[in-house]
Structures are given as structure tokens and as C-alpha cells.
Amino acid sequence: MKVLAIDDQKLVLIPLALRLKELGYQVETATSVATGKALIESFQPDLVIVDINMPATSGIEIVKYIRNEKKSETPIMILSGNTDDNIIAQAFDLGANDYMKKPLSLSEVCARTKRLIGVPNQMGSKKDFQDVLIQKRCVGVVIPCYNEEERLLSAAFTSFIKKNSGYHLCFVNDGSKDNTLQVLNELRKGREDFITVYDCKQNGGKAEAVRLGMLHMAKKQDLDYIGFLDADLSTDLADFDALVSTIESTDYKIVSGSRISRMGANITKESARKIISLSINYIIRKILSMDFKDTQCGAKIFHKDVIETSFKDKFVTQWIFDVEIFKRITLKYGLANAKKMLCEQPLKRWIHADGSKLSMKDSVKIIGQLGQIAIHYRANKKSKKNATINFSNEMFFPLEKNLEV
């Protein structure tokens, strides 16, 4: 029995195709309506699974093609994040046999497939499948790594991407002196569709590692959101997924984790570090003119359309680049709009892991770096303001240059 799955996001297609093949179905996939139509002709599927929201051409065109042009009764299953009642009604009116809303269990997709076309004659060996959620969004996660050979929790990362579809992890090796690169390449082996290793030959610091990783992931067209996370998993992967849930269900462009202590949360930190952190945070709030409680949490998720503004240019500082990101958003969109675009979300769990690269002495240096940020972006703001004034003068006095001798 043959199944054709059409979805513009490969991170959705890969686990779906794998599970159906393990059940004994022949499976082909397509990432566009045009390719899907061609495969309908050549592959002659017994079932077509199609997404609605695809770039250029809607998946509804596949339903029209099968029912109106081909005059075929081939079963059609819609698998989409589109919950518009009018679209759902249109799909059924055109002849769709089933409509499932993302996110949903991969086991449910398989069960409905069996209901529509039956079980293959040569069914694959029975396996105890780990249930996987098919998400309606795809997320890239950048994880900067410097000498993480001993600390990298490889099993936690692989377990997460196995259970949660729609995630692509990008580990950035920041010129590590130990065997981190080998560990990362081993981690990627057999998971190339879900894990990327970006190798920086020289150590450039966390800020540059994150920046390069974010820009690299932004080139992937099937990602909706891109974020970054510390390699030591001081922020839990489940908590990071909660940040993603917030950004996809709101109009926020950036959702930042916050390590603020609250009832029911497992937040631990050394007392001396806490005192310094509070002092630094006070200065940061003054620089940003925002009431951010914790800008430095190493877990943040970004809407793809603010990646260039946030990461195109190199950062002035090595450790507190998060402050620079928020400052760049403010300069680009204005303070009032920036406040509407940024969200701070408390984490349920955060633990200061042993082996942190940031010492107490480094923490004191941060105050000096905050001064650098204040000076740099104040000058940047003035230069933009002057450019605007000059542009306005040219608009109101366009003949001035021509009159000069």
C-alpha cells in the first residue's frame, strides 16, 4: 500500500514517513504542491496526506486536483495547523476524507491511515513505538559549545528530538580545545536531518558562536522560529518548548526565559552570584529603559523575521550580548513597540551547572561591558537621528546642493 505525504516542512515529513514505512507502507514525500501532483501521476498512491498552509500554493489545490481534474476517489487526509472552520468545511466539501489539526500524536495519524486504507499485507515487524507529536511549527535551536566534551548531555538532546518532531538542533563548536567536535559529530551521526554541527575553527566567545549559529539556521526555509540554549541544559528542554508555545500563540517576536525565583520552581544559584546579578540587572534596566528581571538567561526564542536585526552585526561585548539584542530591537522599532514585541517568561527549572565558564571576576568585568554598550548604542542612535534629519532636509530643500558653487 502506497502513501504520499505532502508538507513544506521536512521536519514534519521525516518522522511521519519513517513511522509509516516501519508499519509496512510504501511512502513518498513532497515539499510542494507541484512536486506532489507529479508524484500522484508517477507513484499512484492509495492515500494522500497533505498540509494546507504551504508557500506559493495551498494544499487545497491537491484536493481539487485529485477530485476535479483526476476524477479520482483516492482517500485524502488533511494534516494541518490551520484551524479555520471555513477552510475545514471547504476541504470536506471538495472531498477530503479526514482532517486532523496539528499538533497531534503520530500514533493517531497511523491509526487513521489504517482506517482509511487498511493494513499492508506485509506489515513491518511489531515495535513498541515511542509516541511523537507532529507539531504545527518547526523550530531551530542553536547550542554554543566550548570544551563541552565532559558536560554535554547527549542522551537528553537525542531523546528530546526523538519525541518532539519539528526541532532541528544546531551545535556550534566554538574552537574547543578538547574533543567536543568529535562528540558533536558522533551525536549527529544518523540524525543529520535533525542535527547540524557548525564548526568555528577559532574560539570567538559565546556571543559570536550564537550569532553565527542563528544566522546559519535562518537560511533554513522550513523553520518558523529560531532560538538558543546553553549546552549544559541549565534550562530544561521542556521549559524551552514552553517558550516556543508562547511565541507561536502570541504576537511576541522574542520570548526570553527568566530565572526569577517563584513558588513551585526549582531555581538554584550561589548567593554571591545572586547579589552581583541583582546589581548588574539594575544597570541593565536603566540602559534598556525596560523592567526586565533577567536578560541574561541562556534560553530565548525568536520569530524568524527579527533574526537579521538581532544578529546581523557583531556584538560589542562577549557575554552580555542579550542586552545588545534588546537594544537593537529598540533602535529598530522604537521603545514602545519593542516593549510589545518582547516577553519574559519564568522558567520552572534552572540550575547553575558546575564548570560554568563565567567566573566571579568575569561577573565584575560585565559592569564595564555594560558601559561599552551604553556608549556604543547611544552613538548609534545619534547617527541614525542625524541621518534622518539630513534626509528630511534634502526632502524640504532639494535644490540646496545644486545651488552650491
Coordinates of C-alpha atoms in Angstrom, one line a residue:
M1 CA 0.0 0.0 0.0
K2 CA 1.3 3.4 -1.0
V3 CA 1.1 6.7 0.9
L4 CA 2.1 10.1 -0.4
A5 CA 2.7 12.8 2.2
I6 CA 2.9 16.5 1.1
D7 CA 4.2 19.2 3.5
D8 CA 6.6 22.1 3.0
Q9 CA 8.3 21.3 6.3
K10 CA 10.7 18.4 6.1
L11 CA 10.9 18.1 9.9
V12 CA 7.2 17.0 9.8
L13 CA 7.6 14.7 6.8
I14 CA 10.6 12.7 8.1
P15 CA 9.2 11.2 11.3
L16 CA 5.8 10.6 9.5
A17 CA 7.4 8.8 6.6
L18 CA 9.7 6.8 8.9
R19 CA 6.8 5.6 11.1
L20 CA 4.6 4.6 8.1
K21 CA 7.4 2.7 6.5
E22 CA 8.0 0.8 9.7
L23 CA 4.4 -0.2 9.6
G24 CA 4.9 -1.6 6.1
Y25 CA 3.6 1.2 3.8
Q26 CA 5.5 2.4 0.8
V27 CA 5.9 6.1 1.3
E28 CA 6.9 9.1 -0.9
T29 CA 7.1 12.7 0.2
A30 CA 6.9 16.1 -1.4
T31 CA 7.6 19.6 -0.1
S32 CA 5.5 21.5 -2.7
V33 CA 2.1 21.1 -4.4
A34 CA 3.8 20.9 -7.9
T35 CA 6.0 18.0 -6.8
G36 CA 3.0 16.4 -5.1
K37 CA 1.0 16.5 -8.3
A38 CA 3.8 14.9 -10.3
L39 CA 4.1 12.1 -7.7
I40 CA 0.4 11.5 -7.8
E41 CA 0.9 10.7 -11.5
S42 CA 4.0 8.5 -11.2
F43 CA 3.6 6.9 -7.7
Q44 CA -0.2 6.3 -7.9
P45 CA -0.7 6.5 -4.1
D46 CA -3.5 4.7 -2.2
L47 CA -3.6 7.6 0.3
V48 CA -2.6 11.2 0.0
I49 CA -1.7 13.1 3.3
V50 CA -1.4 16.9 2.7
D51 CA -0.9 20.1 4.6
I52 CA -3.0 23.2 3.9
N53 CA -0.6 26.0 4.7
M54 CA 2.2 25.8 2.2
P55 CA 4.0 28.7 0.5
A56 CA 3.0 29.7 -3.1
T57 CA 0.2 27.2 -3.4
S58 CA -2.3 25.9 -0.8
G59 CA -2.7 22.2 -0.1
I60 CA -6.4 22.7 -1.0
E61 CA -5.2 22.6 -4.7
I62 CA -4.2 19.0 -4.2
V63 CA -7.7 18.1 -3.1
K64 CA -9.1 19.9 -6.2
Y65 CA -6.6 18.2 -8.4
I66 CA -7.4 14.7 -7.2
R67 CA -11.2 15.1 -7.1
N68 CA -11.9 17.6 -10.0
E69 CA -9.1 17.1 -12.5
K70 CA -8.2 13.4 -11.9
K71 CA -11.8 12.4 -11.0
S72 CA -10.2 10.1 -8.5
E73 CA -11.6 8.6 -5.3
T74 CA -8.1 8.2 -3.7
P75 CA -8.5 8.9 0.0
I76 CA -7.3 12.3 1.1
M77 CA -6.2 13.1 4.7
I78 CA -5.6 16.7 5.6
L79 CA -2.9 17.2 8.3
S80 CA -2.6 20.9 9.1
G81 CA -2.2 23.6 11.7
N82 CA -5.0 25.6 10.0
T83 CA -8.0 25.6 12.3
D84 CA -10.1 28.0 10.3
D85 CA -13.7 26.5 10.2
N86 CA -14.2 27.8 6.7
I87 CA -11.1 26.1 5.4
I88 CA -12.0 22.8 7.1
A89 CA -15.5 23.0 5.6
Q90 CA -14.1 23.7 2.2
A91 CA -11.8 20.7 2.4
F92 CA -14.6 18.4 3.2
D93 CA -16.9 19.9 0.6
L94 CA -14.2 19.3 -2.0
G95 CA -13.9 15.6 -1.0
A96 CA -11.4 15.3 1.8
N97 CA -11.9 12.1 3.8
D98 CA -10.3 13.3 7.0
Y99 CA -9.0 16.5 8.6
M100 CA -6.6 16.4 11.5
K101 CA -5.3 19.5 13.4
K102 CA -1.7 19.9 14.4
P103 CA -0.3 19.3 16.9
L104 CA -1.4 15.7 17.2
S105 CA 0.0 12.3 18.0
L106 CA 1.9 10.4 15.3
S107 CA 0.2 7.3 16.6
E108 CA -3.2 8.9 15.8
V109 CA -2.1 9.6 12.2
C110 CA -1.1 6.0 11.8
A111 CA -4.4 4.7 13.2
R112 CA -6.4 6.9 10.9
T113 CA -4.3 5.7 7.9
K114 CA -5.1 2.1 8.8
R115 CA -8.8 3.1 9.0
L116 CA -8.8 4.7 5.6
I117 CA -6.8 2.2 3.5
G118 CA -6.2 -0.8 5.8
V119 CA -3.1 -2.6 7.0
P120 CA -0.3 -3.6 4.5
N121 CA -0.2 -7.3 3.6
Q122 CA 3.5 -7.4 4.5
M123 CA 3.3 -5.4 7.7
G124 CA 6.6 -4.3 9.3
S125 CA 7.8 -6.0 12.5
K126 CA 5.8 -5.0 15.5
K127 CA 7.6 -2.3 17.5
D128 CA 7.0 -0.6 20.8
F129 CA 6.9 2.9 19.3
Q130 CA 7.6 6.0 21.4
D131 CA 4.8 8.4 20.8
V132 CA 5.7 11.5 18.8
L133 CA 3.9 14.8 18.5
I134 CA 3.5 16.2 15.0
Q135 CA 3.8 20.0 15.6
K136 CA 2.4 22.8 13.5
R137 CA 5.6 24.8 13.7
C138 CA 9.3 24.0 13.1
V139 CA 12.0 25.3 15.4
G140 CA 15.7 25.7 15.2
V141 CA 17.8 25.7 18.4
V142 CA 21.4 26.9 18.5
I143 CA 23.6 25.4 21.2
P144 CA 27.0 27.1 21.6
C145 CA 29.7 24.6 22.8
Y146 CA 33.2 25.4 24.2
N147 CA 35.1 22.5 25.7
E148 CA 31.9 20.6 26.5
E149 CA 33.3 17.1 26.0
E150 CA 32.7 16.1 29.6
R151 CA 29.4 18.1 30.2
L152 CA 27.4 17.6 27.1
L153 CA 24.2 15.7 27.9
S154 CA 23.9 13.9 24.5
A155 CA 21.2 11.5 25.6
A156 CA 18.9 14.3 26.8
F157 CA 19.2 16.0 23.4
T158 CA 18.6 12.9 21.3
S159 CA 15.7 11.8 23.5
F160 CA 14.1 15.2 23.0
I161 CA 14.3 15.3 19.2
K162 CA 13.1 11.7 19.0
K163 CA 9.9 12.5 21.0
N164 CA 9.3 16.1 19.7
S165 CA 9.0 16.5 15.9
G166 CA 9.7 19.9 14.3
Y167 CA 13.0 20.5 16.1
H168 CA 16.4 21.0 14.5
L169 CA 19.4 21.4 16.8
C170 CA 22.5 23.3 15.7
F171 CA 25.5 22.7 17.9
V172 CA 28.2 25.4 17.4
N173 CA 31.7 24.2 18.2
D174 CA 33.4 27.4 19.4
G175 CA 37.0 26.4 18.7
S176 CA 37.1 23.9 21.5
K177 CA 40.5 22.6 22.7
D178 CA 39.2 19.2 23.8
N179 CA 37.2 16.6 21.9
T180 CA 34.0 18.5 21.7
L181 CA 33.9 18.4 17.9
Q182 CA 34.2 14.7 17.8
V183 CA 31.5 14.3 20.4
L184 CA 29.2 16.5 18.4
N185 CA 29.9 14.7 15.1
E186 CA 29.1 11.4 16.8
L187 CA 25.9 12.9 18.2
R188 CA 24.9 13.9 14.7
K189 CA 25.6 10.6 13.0
G190 CA 22.4 9.0 11.8
R191 CA 20.4 12.2 12.8
E192 CA 21.6 14.5 10.0
D193 CA 18.1 15.7 9.3
F194 CA 17.6 16.9 12.9
I195 CA 21.1 17.9 14.0
T196 CA 23.7 20.3 12.4
V197 CA 27.3 20.8 13.6
Y198 CA 28.7 24.3 12.8
D199 CA 32.4 24.3 13.4
C200 CA 34.2 27.5 14.3
K201 CA 38.0 26.9 13.9
Q202 CA 38.9 29.6 16.4
N203 CA 37.3 30.5 19.8
G204 CA 35.3 33.7 19.3
G205 CA 33.3 33.6 22.5
K206 CA 29.7 32.7 23.2
A207 CA 28.2 35.8 21.6
E208 CA 29.9 35.2 18.3
A209 CA 29.1 31.4 18.4
V210 CA 25.4 32.2 19.0
R211 CA 25.4 34.9 16.3
L212 CA 26.9 32.7 13.6
G213 CA 24.6 29.8 14.6
M214 CA 21.5 31.9 14.4
L215 CA 22.4 33.3 11.0
H216 CA 23.2 29.8 9.7
M217 CA 19.8 28.5 10.9
A218 CA 18.0 31.4 9.4
K219 CA 18.9 30.1 6.0
K220 CA 16.7 27.1 6.5
Q221 CA 13.3 28.0 4.9
D222 CA 11.2 25.4 6.8
L223 CA 11.9 26.9 10.3
D224 CA 9.3 29.2 11.8
Y225 CA 11.3 30.2 15.0
I226 CA 14.9 30.0 16.0
G227 CA 16.3 30.2 19.5
F228 CA 19.4 29.4 21.6
L229 CA 20.0 27.3 24.6
D230 CA 23.0 26.6 26.9
A231 CA 24.8 23.3 26.3
D232 CA 24.7 22.4 30.0
L233 CA 20.9 22.3 29.9
S234 CA 20.7 24.6 32.9
T235 CA 17.4 25.4 31.3
D236 CA 15.3 22.3 30.8
L237 CA 14.3 21.3 27.2
A238 CA 10.7 21.1 28.3
D239 CA 10.9 24.7 29.6
F240 CA 12.4 25.8 26.2
D241 CA 9.4 24.1 24.5
A242 CA 7.1 26.2 26.7
L243 CA 8.8 29.3 25.4
V244 CA 8.1 28.1 21.9
S245 CA 4.5 27.5 22.8
T246 CA 4.2 31.1 24.0
I247 CA 5.7 32.7 20.9
E248 CA 3.6 30.7 18.5
S249 CA 0.3 31.6 20.3
T250 CA 1.0 35.3 20.7
D251 CA 2.2 38.3 18.7
Y252 CA 5.6 38.4 20.6
K253 CA 8.7 38.4 18.4
I254 CA 11.1 37.4 21.2
V255 CA 10.3 35.2 24.3
S256 CA 13.1 35.1 26.9
G257 CA 13.4 32.7 29.8
S258 CA 13.6 34.2 33.2
R259 CA 15.3 32.6 36.3
I260 CA 13.2 34.6 38.8
S261 CA 12.5 32.5 41.9
R262 CA 8.9 31.7 42.3
M263 CA 6.8 29.1 44.2
G264 CA 7.0 25.6 42.6
A265 CA 10.1 26.4 40.6
N266 CA 13.4 24.7 41.0
I267 CA 15.7 27.7 40.7
T268 CA 19.1 27.5 42.4
K269 CA 22.1 29.9 42.4
E270 CA 25.0 30.7 44.6
S271 CA 24.3 33.6 46.9
A272 CA 27.3 35.7 45.9
R273 CA 26.5 35.3 42.2
K274 CA 22.9 36.3 43.0
I275 CA 24.0 39.6 44.7
I276 CA 26.2 40.5 41.7
S277 CA 23.4 39.5 39.3
L278 CA 20.9 41.8 41.0
S279 CA 23.4 44.7 40.8
I280 CA 24.0 44.1 37.1
N281 CA 20.3 43.8 36.4
Y282 CA 19.6 47.2 37.9
I283 CA 22.1 48.8 35.5
I284 CA 20.6 46.8 32.6
R285 CA 17.1 48.0 33.3
K286 CA 18.4 51.6 33.2
I287 CA 20.2 51.1 29.9
L288 CA 17.2 49.4 28.2
S289 CA 14.5 51.6 29.9
M290 CA 12.6 48.3 30.4
D291 CA 11.7 46.4 33.5
F292 CA 13.4 43.2 32.5
K293 CA 14.1 40.9 35.5
D294 CA 16.6 38.6 33.8
T295 CA 18.1 39.5 30.4
Q296 CA 20.9 37.0 30.7
C297 CA 19.0 33.7 30.8
G298 CA 20.6 31.4 28.2
A299 CA 17.2 30.4 26.7
K300 CA 15.5 32.6 24.1
I301 CA 13.3 32.0 21.1
F302 CA 12.9 34.5 18.2
H303 CA 10.4 34.9 15.4
K304 CA 12.4 34.5 12.2
D305 CA 11.6 38.0 10.9
V306 CA 13.7 39.6 13.7
I307 CA 16.8 37.4 13.3
E308 CA 18.6 39.8 10.9
T309 CA 18.0 42.9 13.1
S310 CA 19.2 40.9 16.2
F311 CA 22.2 39.1 14.8
K312 CA 23.4 40.6 11.5
D313 CA 26.2 42.8 13.1
K314 CA 28.9 41.6 15.5
F315 CA 28.2 42.2 19.2
V316 CA 30.2 44.8 21.1
T317 CA 30.6 42.5 24.2
Q318 CA 31.3 38.9 24.6
W319 CA 29.0 37.8 27.4
I320 CA 26.1 40.3 27.7
F321 CA 25.1 40.3 24.1
D322 CA 21.5 39.6 25.2
V323 CA 21.3 43.2 26.3
E324 CA 22.5 44.3 22.9
I325 CA 19.8 42.3 21.2
F326 CA 17.1 44.1 23.1
K327 CA 18.8 47.4 22.4
R328 CA 18.9 46.7 18.7
I329 CA 15.2 45.8 18.7
T330 CA 14.5 49.1 20.5
L331 CA 16.6 51.2 18.0
K332 CA 14.9 49.4 15.0
Y333 CA 11.2 49.6 16.2
G334 CA 11.2 52.2 18.9
L335 CA 10.8 51.7 22.7
A336 CA 7.0 51.5 22.8
N337 CA 6.9 48.8 20.0
A338 CA 9.9 46.9 21.4
K339 CA 8.1 46.5 24.8
K340 CA 5.2 44.9 22.9
M341 CA 7.5 42.6 21.0
L342 CA 9.5 41.3 24.0
C343 CA 8.2 38.8 26.6
E344 CA 9.9 37.5 29.7
Q345 CA 8.6 34.1 30.8
P346 CA 9.6 32.5 34.2
L347 CA 11.2 29.1 33.9
K348 CA 10.0 26.1 36.0
R349 CA 13.6 24.9 36.4
W350 CA 17.0 26.4 36.2
I351 CA 20.2 25.1 37.9
H352 CA 23.6 26.7 37.8
A353 CA 25.7 23.8 36.5
D354 CA 29.2 23.1 37.7
G355 CA 32.0 24.0 35.3
S356 CA 30.5 27.3 34.2
K357 CA 32.9 29.3 32.0
L358 CA 31.9 32.6 33.8
S359 CA 33.9 33.3 36.9
M360 CA 33.2 35.8 39.7
K361 CA 36.0 38.0 38.3
D362 CA 34.3 37.9 34.9
S363 CA 31.0 39.0 36.5
V364 CA 32.6 42.2 37.8
K365 CA 34.0 42.9 34.3
I366 CA 30.5 42.8 32.9
I367 CA 29.8 46.2 34.6
G368 CA 32.5 47.7 32.4
Q369 CA 31.0 46.0 29.3
L370 CA 27.6 47.5 30.1
G371 CA 29.3 50.9 29.9
Q372 CA 30.5 49.9 26.5
I373 CA 27.0 49.0 25.4
A374 CA 25.5 52.3 26.7
I375 CA 28.2 54.4 24.8
H376 CA 28.1 52.4 21.6
Y377 CA 24.3 52.3 21.2
R378 CA 23.9 55.9 22.3
A379 CA 26.3 56.9 19.5
N380 CA 24.4 54.6 17.1
K381 CA 21.1 56.2 18.0
K382 CA 22.6 59.7 17.4
S383 CA 24.0 58.8 14.0
K384 CA 20.6 57.4 12.9
K385 CA 18.9 60.5 14.1
N386 CA 21.3 62.7 12.2
A387 CA 20.8 60.6 9.1
T388 CA 17.1 61.1 9.4
I389 CA 17.5 64.9 9.9
N390 CA 19.7 65.1 6.8
F391 CA 17.3 63.0 4.8
S392 CA 14.4 65.4 5.9
N393 CA 16.5 68.5 4.9
E394 CA 17.1 67.1 1.5
M395 CA 13.3 66.5 1.1
F396 CA 12.4 70.0 2.1
F397 CA 15.4 71.8 0.4
P398 CA 16.1 69.6 -2.6
L399 CA 17.8 72.4 -4.6
E400 CA 20.3 73.3 -1.9
K401 CA 23.1 71.1 -3.3
N402 CA 22.6 72.3 -6.8
L403 CA 22.9 76.0 -5.7
E404 CA 26.4 75.3 -4.2
V405 CA 29.3 76.6 -6.3

